[in-house]
C-alpha positions as CSV (number, residue, x, y, z in Angstrom):
1,M,12.1,33.1,-31.3
2,T,8.9,31.8,-32.9
3,L,10.4,28.3,-33.1
4,H,11.4,28.4,-29.5
5,F,7.9,29.5,-28.5
6,T,6.3,26.6,-30.5
7,V,8.6,24.1,-29.0
8,K,7.8,25.3,-25.6
9,K,4.1,25.3,-26.3
10,N,4.3,21.7,-27.7
11,Y,6.3,20.7,-24.7
12,T,3.7,22.0,-22.3
13,L,0.9,20.4,-24.3
14,A,2.8,17.1,-24.3
15,L,3.3,17.5,-20.5
16,F,-0.4,18.1,-20.0
17,F,-1.2,15.1,-22.2
18,V,1.2,12.8,-20.3
19,H,-0.1,14.1,-17.0
20,G,-3.6,13.5,-18.1
21,T,-3.0,10.0,-19.4
22,A,-1.0,9.1,-16.2
23,V,-3.8,10.4,-13.9
24,S,-6.5,8.5,-15.9
25,C,-4.4,5.3,-15.7
26,I,-3.4,5.7,-12.0
27,W,-6.8,6.8,-10.7
28,P,-8.5,3.4,-11.3
29,L,-5.4,1.6,-10.0
30,S,-5.3,3.6,-6.8
31,L,-9.0,3.0,-6.3
32,L,-8.4,-0.7,-6.8
33,C,-5.6,-0.6,-4.3
34,V,-7.9,1.0,-1.7
35,F,-10.7,-1.5,-2.4
36,V,-8.3,-4.4,-2.1
37,G,-6.0,-3.0,0.5
38,V,-8.4,-1.9,3.1
39,P,-10.3,-5.2,3.6
40,Y,-7.0,-7.1,3.4
41,L,-5.4,-4.9,6.0
42,S,-8.4,-5.2,8.3
43,F,-8.5,-8.9,7.9
44,H,-4.7,-9.1,8.5
45,C,-5.0,-7.1,11.7
46,G,-7.9,-9.2,12.7
47,Q,-5.8,-12.3,12.3
48,I,-3.0,-10.8,14.4
49,H,-5.4,-9.7,17.1
50,R,-7.0,-13.2,17.1
51,F,-3.6,-14.8,17.3
52,H,-2.6,-12.7,20.3
53,A,-6.0,-13.4,21.9
54,I,-5.5,-17.1,21.6
55,R,-2.1,-16.8,23.3
């Protein structure tokens, strides 16, 4: 019973650790995606709009 509890506790800790690591890794990446993606998308939409305006 004690062993099972220890394993479960360690598993939970490992899960928290992995989750924390993933969040700390993904968080800057998602921020970068937003910073790069938003101007790119607005530029892309502007290009399409201009293309249709020319036609």
